[in-house]
Coordinates of C-alpha atoms in Angstrom, one line a residue:
M1 CA 93.9 -42.3 -92.9
K2 CA 93.8 -42.4 -89.4
I3 CA 93.1 -39.0 -89.3
I4 CA 90.7 -39.3 -91.9
R5 CA 88.1 -42.0 -89.8
N6 CA 89.1 -39.7 -86.9
L7 CA 87.4 -36.1 -88.5
T8 CA 84.4 -38.0 -90.1
L9 CA 83.4 -38.8 -86.4
L10 CA 84.0 -35.8 -85.1
L11 CA 81.9 -34.7 -87.9
L12 CA 78.9 -36.7 -87.2
L13 CA 79.1 -36.0 -83.5
C14 CA 78.4 -32.3 -83.7
F15 CA 76.1 -33.2 -86.5
G16 CA 74.4 -35.0 -84.9
T17 CA 74.0 -33.4 -82.0
S18 CA 73.2 -29.8 -83.5
C19 CA 70.4 -31.5 -85.3
D20 CA 68.9 -32.5 -82.4
P21 CA 66.5 -30.1 -81.0
A22 CA 66.4 -32.2 -77.5
K23 CA 69.7 -32.2 -77.0
K24 CA 70.3 -28.7 -76.4
S25 CA 72.5 -27.5 -73.9
A26 CA 74.5 -24.2 -72.8
G27 CA 77.6 -24.8 -74.1
A28 CA 75.9 -25.0 -77.5
G29 CA 75.6 -21.9 -78.4
G30 CA 73.4 -20.2 -75.6
D31 CA 70.3 -19.4 -75.3
D32 CA 68.7 -19.9 -78.7
G33 CA 65.3 -17.9 -77.4
V34 CA 62.9 -21.1 -78.4
I35 CA 61.6 -23.6 -75.3
E36 CA 59.3 -26.8 -75.4
V37 CA 56.7 -27.5 -73.1
Q38 CA 55.0 -31.1 -72.5
F39 CA 51.6 -31.6 -71.4
L40 CA 50.0 -34.8 -70.2
Q41 CA 46.6 -34.3 -69.9
M42 CA 43.7 -36.6 -68.7
N43 CA 40.2 -36.0 -67.7
D44 CA 37.3 -37.6 -66.5
V45 CA 38.9 -40.5 -64.4
Y46 CA 36.8 -42.6 -62.3
E47 CA 38.7 -45.7 -62.6
I48 CA 42.4 -46.4 -61.2
S49 CA 42.1 -49.9 -62.5
P50 CA 42.2 -50.9 -66.5
A51 CA 38.9 -51.5 -67.8
P52 CA 38.5 -55.2 -68.0
S53 CA 36.1 -55.3 -71.1
D54 CA 39.7 -54.2 -73.2
N55 CA 42.7 -53.4 -71.0
T56 CA 42.8 -50.0 -71.5
G57 CA 43.3 -47.2 -69.0
G58 CA 45.2 -47.7 -66.0
L59 CA 46.8 -44.8 -64.2
A60 CA 49.9 -47.2 -63.3
R61 CA 50.3 -47.1 -67.0
V62 CA 49.7 -43.0 -67.1
A63 CA 52.3 -42.6 -64.6
A64 CA 55.1 -44.6 -66.8
L65 CA 53.9 -42.6 -69.2
R66 CA 55.0 -39.4 -67.6
K67 CA 58.5 -40.6 -66.2
Q68 CA 59.0 -41.5 -70.0
L69 CA 58.0 -37.7 -70.9
I70 CA 59.8 -36.3 -68.4
A71 CA 63.2 -38.2 -69.4
G72 CA 62.5 -36.3 -72.5
N73 CA 62.1 -32.9 -71.6
P74 CA 61.6 -31.9 -67.6
N75 CA 59.3 -29.2 -68.4
T76 CA 56.5 -31.8 -68.6
F77 CA 53.0 -30.8 -66.7
T78 CA 50.8 -33.5 -65.8
V79 CA 46.8 -32.3 -65.5
L80 CA 43.2 -33.9 -64.7
A81 CA 40.4 -31.9 -66.4
G82 CA 38.0 -32.4 -63.9
D83 CA 35.7 -35.5 -62.0
F84 CA 37.8 -38.1 -60.8
I85 CA 36.4 -37.8 -56.8
S86 CA 33.2 -39.4 -58.0
P87 CA 32.0 -41.6 -59.1
S88 CA 33.0 -46.1 -58.6
I89 CA 32.2 -48.3 -57.0
I90 CA 35.2 -48.3 -54.9
G91 CA 33.9 -45.1 -53.5
T92 CA 30.4 -46.7 -52.5
L93 CA 32.6 -48.8 -49.9
K94 CA 33.6 -48.3 -46.4
Y95 CA 37.4 -48.6 -45.6
E96 CA 38.6 -48.3 -42.1
G97 CA 35.1 -47.5 -40.9
K98 CA 34.1 -44.8 -43.2
R99 CA 33.2 -44.2 -46.9
I100 CA 36.0 -44.5 -49.3
R101 CA 34.4 -41.7 -51.8
G102 CA 37.2 -40.5 -53.7
R103 CA 40.2 -41.5 -51.5
Q104 CA 41.4 -44.2 -54.1
M105 CA 41.7 -41.6 -56.2
V106 CA 43.8 -38.8 -55.0
E107 CA 46.3 -41.8 -53.1
V108 CA 46.4 -43.2 -56.9
L109 CA 47.1 -39.8 -57.9
N110 CA 49.5 -38.5 -55.5
A111 CA 51.7 -41.3 -56.5
L112 CA 51.2 -41.0 -60.0
G113 CA 52.8 -37.5 -59.8
L114 CA 49.7 -35.2 -61.1
D115 CA 50.9 -31.1 -60.5
W116 CA 47.0 -29.4 -61.5
V117 CA 43.5 -30.5 -61.6
V118 CA 40.3 -28.3 -62.1
F119 CA 37.4 -29.0 -60.0
G120 CA 34.6 -30.7 -61.9
N121 CA 30.7 -31.2 -61.7
H122 CA 31.5 -35.2 -60.0
E123 CA 33.8 -33.2 -57.4
F124 CA 30.8 -32.0 -55.2
D125 CA 28.5 -35.4 -56.3
Y126 CA 28.8 -35.1 -51.8
D127 CA 26.4 -33.9 -49.4
D128 CA 28.6 -33.4 -46.9
L129 CA 31.4 -30.5 -47.4
S130 CA 33.7 -32.9 -45.3
D131 CA 34.0 -35.9 -47.9
L132 CA 36.0 -33.3 -50.0
Q133 CA 37.4 -31.5 -48.1
A134 CA 39.4 -34.3 -46.8
R135 CA 40.3 -35.3 -50.4
I136 CA 41.3 -31.8 -50.9
D137 CA 43.7 -32.1 -47.8
E138 CA 44.8 -35.5 -48.8
S139 CA 46.5 -33.9 -52.5
N140 CA 49.6 -33.5 -53.4
F141 CA 48.4 -31.6 -56.3
T142 CA 47.3 -27.7 -57.3
W143 CA 43.1 -27.9 -57.2
L144 CA 42.4 -24.3 -59.6
A145 CA 39.0 -23.0 -58.9
A146 CA 38.4 -19.0 -60.5
N147 CA 34.6 -19.4 -60.6
A148 CA 34.0 -21.3 -57.9
R149 CA 33.8 -20.5 -54.0
L150 CA 33.0 -22.1 -51.1
K151 CA 29.7 -20.3 -49.7
G152 CA 28.7 -20.1 -45.6
Q153 CA 25.4 -18.1 -44.9
T154 CA 27.0 -14.8 -44.6
W155 CA 30.3 -15.4 -46.7
T156 CA 32.5 -17.0 -49.5
Q157 CA 35.7 -17.9 -49.5
Q158 CA 37.8 -19.8 -51.9
F159 CA 38.4 -23.8 -51.8
F160 CA 41.3 -24.6 -49.4
K161 CA 44.0 -27.0 -48.1
N162 CA 44.7 -27.9 -44.7
K163 CA 48.3 -28.8 -44.8
A164 CA 49.9 -31.8 -42.8
G165 CA 51.8 -30.1 -40.6
G166 CA 49.7 -27.0 -40.3
G167 CA 48.3 -24.1 -41.5
T168 CA 46.5 -23.4 -44.6
E169 CA 46.8 -23.6 -48.8
I170 CA 44.6 -21.5 -50.6
C171 CA 43.3 -23.1 -54.0
P172 CA 44.3 -20.6 -56.5
D173 CA 41.8 -19.5 -59.3
N174 CA 45.4 -18.8 -61.1
L175 CA 49.0 -20.2 -61.1
T176 CA 52.7 -18.9 -63.0
V177 CA 55.3 -21.0 -63.6
T178 CA 58.6 -20.3 -64.8
V179 CA 60.0 -23.5 -66.8
K180 CA 63.7 -23.3 -68.4
D181 CA 65.2 -25.4 -70.8
A182 CA 68.9 -26.7 -71.3
D183 CA 70.1 -23.4 -73.1
G184 CA 69.0 -21.2 -70.8
T185 CA 65.6 -19.8 -73.0
E186 CA 63.5 -19.0 -69.9
I187 CA 59.3 -18.3 -69.7
T188 CA 56.7 -17.6 -67.6
L189 CA 53.9 -20.1 -67.9
G190 CA 50.2 -19.0 -66.9
V191 CA 47.5 -21.2 -66.2
F192 CA 43.8 -20.9 -64.9
G193 CA 40.6 -22.8 -64.4
V194 CA 37.2 -23.1 -65.1
L195 CA 34.1 -25.7 -64.7
I196 CA 29.8 -25.6 -64.7
N197 CA 27.8 -24.7 -62.6
T198 CA 25.9 -28.0 -62.2
G199 CA 27.5 -29.4 -59.5
R200 CA 24.8 -27.5 -56.6
K201 CA 25.4 -27.8 -52.9
P202 CA 24.4 -25.4 -50.5
W203 CA 28.1 -24.9 -49.7
V204 CA 29.0 -23.8 -53.2
E205 CA 28.4 -20.6 -55.3
Y206 CA 30.0 -20.1 -58.7
S207 CA 30.4 -17.1 -60.7
D208 CA 29.8 -17.0 -64.9
W209 CA 33.0 -19.0 -65.8
K210 CA 33.3 -16.2 -68.7
D211 CA 33.7 -13.2 -66.3
A212 CA 36.1 -15.4 -64.5
A213 CA 38.2 -16.8 -67.1
A214 CA 38.5 -13.3 -69.1
K215 CA 39.5 -11.6 -65.5
N216 CA 41.6 -14.6 -65.4
Y217 CA 43.4 -14.1 -68.4
A218 CA 44.1 -10.3 -68.1
A219 CA 46.0 -11.3 -65.0
L220 CA 48.0 -13.5 -66.2
K221 CA 48.6 -11.9 -69.5
E222 CA 50.3 -9.3 -68.2
K223 CA 53.1 -11.3 -66.6
C224 CA 53.2 -14.6 -68.6
D225 CA 54.6 -15.2 -72.2
V226 CA 52.2 -18.0 -72.3
V227 CA 48.6 -19.0 -71.1
V228 CA 46.8 -21.6 -71.1
A229 CA 43.4 -22.7 -69.6
L230 CA 42.4 -26.0 -67.6
T231 CA 38.7 -26.2 -68.0
H232 CA 35.4 -28.6 -66.9
L233 CA 33.0 -27.6 -69.3
D234 CA 31.1 -28.5 -72.6
V235 CA 32.8 -28.7 -75.9
A236 CA 30.9 -25.6 -77.2
D237 CA 31.7 -23.5 -74.2
D238 CA 35.1 -24.3 -74.8
K239 CA 35.4 -23.3 -78.5
K240 CA 33.9 -19.4 -76.9
L241 CA 36.0 -20.0 -74.5
A242 CA 39.4 -20.0 -77.0
A243 CA 37.1 -18.0 -79.6
T244 CA 36.6 -15.2 -77.0
L245 CA 40.2 -15.2 -75.6
P246 CA 41.9 -15.5 -78.5
G247 CA 45.3 -15.1 -76.6
I248 CA 45.1 -18.8 -75.0
S249 CA 47.3 -20.9 -76.8
L250 CA 45.7 -24.6 -75.1
V251 CA 42.2 -25.3 -73.6
M252 CA 42.6 -28.4 -71.9
G253 CA 38.7 -29.7 -71.3
G254 CA 37.4 -32.3 -69.8
H255 CA 33.2 -33.3 -69.2
D256 CA 32.9 -34.3 -72.8
H257 CA 34.2 -38.3 -72.8
D258 CA 34.7 -38.4 -76.0
N259 CA 38.3 -38.0 -77.5
Q260 CA 38.1 -34.6 -80.0
I261 CA 40.4 -32.3 -80.8
H262 CA 39.3 -28.7 -82.4
R263 CA 41.4 -25.4 -83.4
V264 CA 39.8 -22.2 -83.3
G265 CA 41.7 -19.8 -84.8
N266 CA 45.4 -20.2 -83.5
S267 CA 43.6 -22.1 -80.0
V268 CA 43.5 -25.6 -79.3
V269 CA 41.2 -27.1 -77.6
A270 CA 41.4 -30.7 -76.5
K271 CA 39.7 -33.8 -74.7
A272 CA 40.9 -37.1 -73.9
D273 CA 38.8 -40.4 -73.7
A274 CA 37.4 -41.0 -69.9
N275 CA 39.1 -43.5 -67.9
A276 CA 42.1 -42.7 -69.4
K277 CA 41.6 -44.9 -72.2
T278 CA 43.5 -42.7 -74.3
V279 CA 45.7 -39.3 -73.1
Y280 CA 46.8 -36.4 -74.8
V281 CA 50.1 -34.8 -75.1
H282 CA 50.6 -31.3 -76.2
T283 CA 54.3 -30.0 -76.8
L284 CA 53.9 -26.1 -77.0
R285 CA 56.5 -24.7 -78.3
Y286 CA 57.7 -20.7 -77.1
N287 CA 59.8 -18.6 -79.0
K288 CA 61.1 -15.6 -77.4
R289 CA 61.5 -13.0 -80.6
T290 CA 58.4 -13.6 -82.5
K291 CA 56.4 -14.4 -79.1
T292 CA 55.2 -16.9 -81.1
A293 CA 53.4 -19.8 -79.6
T294 CA 52.5 -23.0 -81.7
V295 CA 50.8 -26.5 -79.8
K296 CA 51.4 -29.6 -81.8
S297 CA 48.8 -32.3 -79.8
E298 CA 49.2 -36.5 -79.9
L299 CA 46.7 -38.6 -78.3
R300 CA 48.1 -41.4 -76.6
R301 CA 46.6 -45.2 -76.0
V302 CA 46.3 -46.3 -72.9
N303 CA 47.4 -50.3 -73.5
A304 CA 48.9 -53.0 -72.5
S305 CA 51.9 -51.5 -75.0
L306 CA 53.1 -49.3 -71.6
P307 CA 54.5 -50.9 -68.4
D308 CA 52.8 -50.2 -65.4
D309 CA 55.0 -47.5 -63.0
P310 CA 55.8 -49.7 -60.1
A311 CA 55.2 -47.0 -57.7
T312 CA 51.8 -46.8 -58.8
A313 CA 51.2 -49.7 -59.4
A314 CA 51.3 -51.2 -55.5
V315 CA 49.0 -48.2 -54.8
V316 CA 46.4 -49.6 -57.2
S317 CA 46.3 -52.9 -55.7
K318 CA 46.3 -52.0 -52.6
W319 CA 42.5 -50.4 -53.3
E320 CA 41.7 -53.4 -55.5
R321 CA 42.4 -55.4 -52.5
I322 CA 40.5 -54.0 -50.2
R323 CA 37.5 -53.4 -53.1
N324 CA 37.7 -57.0 -53.5
E325 CA 37.7 -58.1 -49.9
S326 CA 34.8 -55.8 -49.0
L327 CA 32.5 -56.8 -51.8
A328 CA 33.6 -60.6 -50.7
S329 CA 32.6 -59.8 -47.5
S330 CA 28.4 -58.6 -48.8
G331 CA 28.6 -61.7 -51.0
F332 CA 29.7 -60.7 -54.5
D333 CA 33.2 -61.7 -56.1
A334 CA 34.4 -59.0 -57.7
I335 CA 35.8 -61.3 -60.3
K336 CA 32.8 -63.5 -61.2
P337 CA 31.1 -62.6 -64.5
V338 CA 27.1 -61.4 -63.4
I339 CA 25.6 -62.6 -66.8
T340 CA 26.7 -63.7 -70.2
L341 CA 24.6 -61.4 -72.9
K342 CA 23.6 -63.0 -76.2
E343 CA 23.5 -59.9 -78.4
P344 CA 26.1 -57.2 -77.5
L345 CA 24.6 -53.3 -75.9
D346 CA 26.1 -49.8 -77.3
C347 CA 27.6 -48.7 -74.0
R348 CA 29.8 -46.2 -76.0
E349 CA 30.1 -43.2 -74.0
A350 CA 28.3 -40.7 -77.1
V351 CA 25.1 -43.0 -77.1
V352 CA 24.6 -43.4 -73.3
R353 CA 25.6 -40.0 -72.6
H354 CA 22.9 -38.1 -74.7
E355 CA 20.1 -40.5 -76.1
Q356 CA 18.2 -43.9 -74.8
C357 CA 19.7 -47.2 -75.3
K358 CA 19.2 -50.9 -74.4
A359 CA 22.1 -50.6 -71.9
G360 CA 19.9 -47.9 -70.0
E361 CA 18.8 -43.9 -70.7

């Protein structure tokens, strides 16, 4: 009887291990030719804290979700599809003698563990280039911009980061990364970034995003198994991008502030809600034998069901304190209600961004 019980236990252990894709190991048959890569997508994030109205959002919660995802799959990349430097109340205030102007966003996103961003139009809100340059220099993540260039009187060049230890690092048009799973399946992933040209400043020059996308996709597809795009475009243009370049598996977009997902041929086009009220978790599964990619996307609500990541929460608290003290010095209470409305105002993004309403035009 003891032998039978032991045999049954052994069979159950073997069956449970073989049926769980998360428990692939090099010792269980070697490379199976299939690999999964995850993307945690945000876009249009202007606030570091949860919204006081409904307690949604909050970058400390996103940081906690990121750690959960990485624990399940180390091949997880966290991206932000443009617009985060401006606007915000904190950004208008002064700290250490200077306007904050997005410094709080970069510091929190560094703590969160952000990997890649594409420039958005709001990255070009400030007239002085030094504000944007300071934010780039402070960041630990990679900025992508295939169709935006730094412009002088007689020259153009790629944006760059001044490194803390000396030297500079180009903000690339695209990048490649090699990913490998536990059983040895390995692929090369390519990503490029393009954006709209509405952030007009004398020190930036834009090329046509369609031409830049085509050029970068052509360069990446020669050396990559999978190509994805990080964009800050209108959704109609994101769909055009996916239709024109059908080999792109996933378009992670920004600029539109309401969550949406579209399938264009074999490509997925996705945008989350602004201010990290939601995020998208994309699981890209690639089969090396068939050379095919499939994408499964899940919209995740960012609310009190997610814990705060302690390290990120500490940075958020620092900037909340700076905000409150700065406002208090000017006679404002950041917590005190300004007015109690007798009737609700429709402040949904889909309304206030596109039509006249009681909340403003």
